[in-house]
Amino acid sequence: MEAKAKARYLRVTPQKARRVVDLIRGQQATEALAVLKFAEQSASDPIYKLVASGIANARIQADKLGEAFDENELVISEAFVDEGPTMKRFRPRAQGRAYRINKRTSHITVVLASGDDVPASASRKGNR
């Protein structure tokens, strides 16, 4: 069984979000939540909510299919960050000039799979 959770248009730069996602890729979902809870990066809060949402999606999917659900069997099989649209803003500078500031956004996707459905390459930490 696979469950997916997506967060789109997050106001976190993709580079910073990828550092946090790399910490949890291939881990058990409950361990990933513990890691994210104590990670100091600002991107860890929305990613924590995203993994928790993925666990809830898996629970709902298991109820629909009538399968037994165990939170401890879920593994983060895929986790990736795509770049969203960039907001362009201008900052006034000396002598009438203006510098452009790019406010980047991210689309983050987390795929949770039960232990028997996880491919061998995804079970290792840092596969991507």
Tab-separated table of N, CA, C and O in Angstrom, residues 2-3 5 10 12 16 20 28 31 35 47 68 78 81 87 102 107 117-119 128:
chain	number	residue	atom	x	y	z
A	2	GLU	N	0.506	2.214	-0.793
A	2	GLU	CA	1.235	3.481	-0.881
A	2	GLU	C	0.301	4.632	-0.555
A	2	GLU	O	-0.862	4.636	-0.948
A	3	ALA	N	0.825	5.602	0.158
A	3	ALA	CA	0.080	6.819	0.465
A	3	ALA	C	0.955	8.005	0.114
A	3	ALA	O	2.162	7.990	0.343
A	5	ALA	N	1.477	12.369	0.021
A	5	ALA	CA	1.112	13.675	0.572
A	5	ALA	C	1.924	14.728	-0.165
A	5	ALA	O	3.118	14.546	-0.398
A	10	LEU	N	4.948	26.180	-1.033
A	10	LEU	CA	5.519	26.464	0.281
A	10	LEU	C	6.548	27.574	0.161
A	10	LEU	O	7.395	27.541	-0.723
A	12	VAL	N	9.398	28.213	1.169
A	12	VAL	CA	10.724	27.758	1.591
A	12	VAL	C	11.503	27.532	0.317
A	12	VAL	O	10.969	26.975	-0.646
A	16	LYS	N	16.917	24.698	0.583
A	16	LYS	CA	16.831	24.493	2.030
A	16	LYS	C	15.902	23.331	2.362
A	16	LYS	O	16.147	22.581	3.308
A	20	VAL	N	16.509	19.132	4.341
A	20	VAL	CA	15.688	18.487	5.364
A	20	VAL	C	15.117	17.173	4.835
A	20	VAL	O	15.101	16.167	5.544
A	28	GLN	N	11.882	5.032	8.583
A	28	GLN	CA	10.531	4.721	9.023
A	28	GLN	C	9.803	6.036	9.290
A	28	GLN	O	10.432	7.030	9.690
A	31	GLU	N	10.154	7.362	12.882
A	31	GLU	CA	11.498	7.889	13.126
A	31	GLU	C	11.686	9.232	12.435
A	31	GLU	O	12.324	10.141	12.974
A	35	VAL	N	12.868	12.839	13.994
A	35	VAL	CA	13.989	13.614	13.462
A	35	VAL	C	13.539	15.027	13.114
A	35	VAL	O	14.215	16.007	13.431
A	47	ILE	N	7.470	20.138	6.655
A	47	ILE	CA	7.727	18.762	6.228
A	47	ILE	C	7.230	17.787	7.293
A	47	ILE	O	6.730	16.711	6.973
A	68	ALA	N	-5.266	-4.241	7.781
A	68	ALA	CA	-4.744	-3.858	9.084
A	68	ALA	C	-3.721	-2.733	8.889
A	68	ALA	O	-2.956	-2.743	7.925
A	78	GLU	N	9.673	7.500	-1.096
A	78	GLU	CA	10.090	8.588	-1.978
A	78	GLU	C	9.841	9.905	-1.265
A	78	GLU	O	8.837	10.066	-0.577
A	81	VAL	N	11.700	17.326	-3.657
A	81	VAL	CA	11.327	18.738	-3.640
A	81	VAL	C	11.465	19.283	-5.052
A	81	VAL	O	12.523	19.158	-5.666
A	87	MET	N	8.452	34.419	-6.783
A	87	MET	CA	7.881	35.762	-6.707
A	87	MET	C	9.022	36.763	-6.835
A	87	MET	O	10.030	36.647	-6.135
A	102	ASN	N	14.433	37.495	-5.352
A	102	ASN	CA	13.617	36.344	-5.730
A	102	ASN	C	13.152	35.622	-4.475
A	102	ASN	O	13.965	35.180	-3.674
A	107	HIS	N	7.488	22.832	-4.088
A	107	HIS	CA	6.460	21.791	-4.088
A	107	HIS	C	7.128	20.547	-3.515
A	107	HIS	O	8.090	20.048	-4.097
A	117	ASP	N	6.156	-3.302	0.561
A	117	ASP	CA	6.022	-2.689	-0.766
A	117	ASP	C	7.215	-1.818	-1.155
A	117	ASP	O	7.270	-1.318	-2.270
A	118	VAL	N	8.148	-1.626	-0.245
A	118	VAL	CA	9.252	-0.703	-0.490
A	118	VAL	C	10.279	-1.347	-1.406
A	118	VAL	O	10.729	-2.464	-1.158
A	119	PRO	N	10.665	-0.677	-2.499
A	119	PRO	CA	11.734	-1.207	-3.340
A	119	PRO	C	13.061	-1.217	-2.590
A	119	PRO	O	13.273	-0.437	-1.671
A	128	ARG	N	18.782	9.225	-3.052
A	128	ARG	CA	18.668	10.171	-4.151
A	128	ARG	C	19.610	11.299	-4.026
A	128	ARG	O	19.910	11.860	-3.073
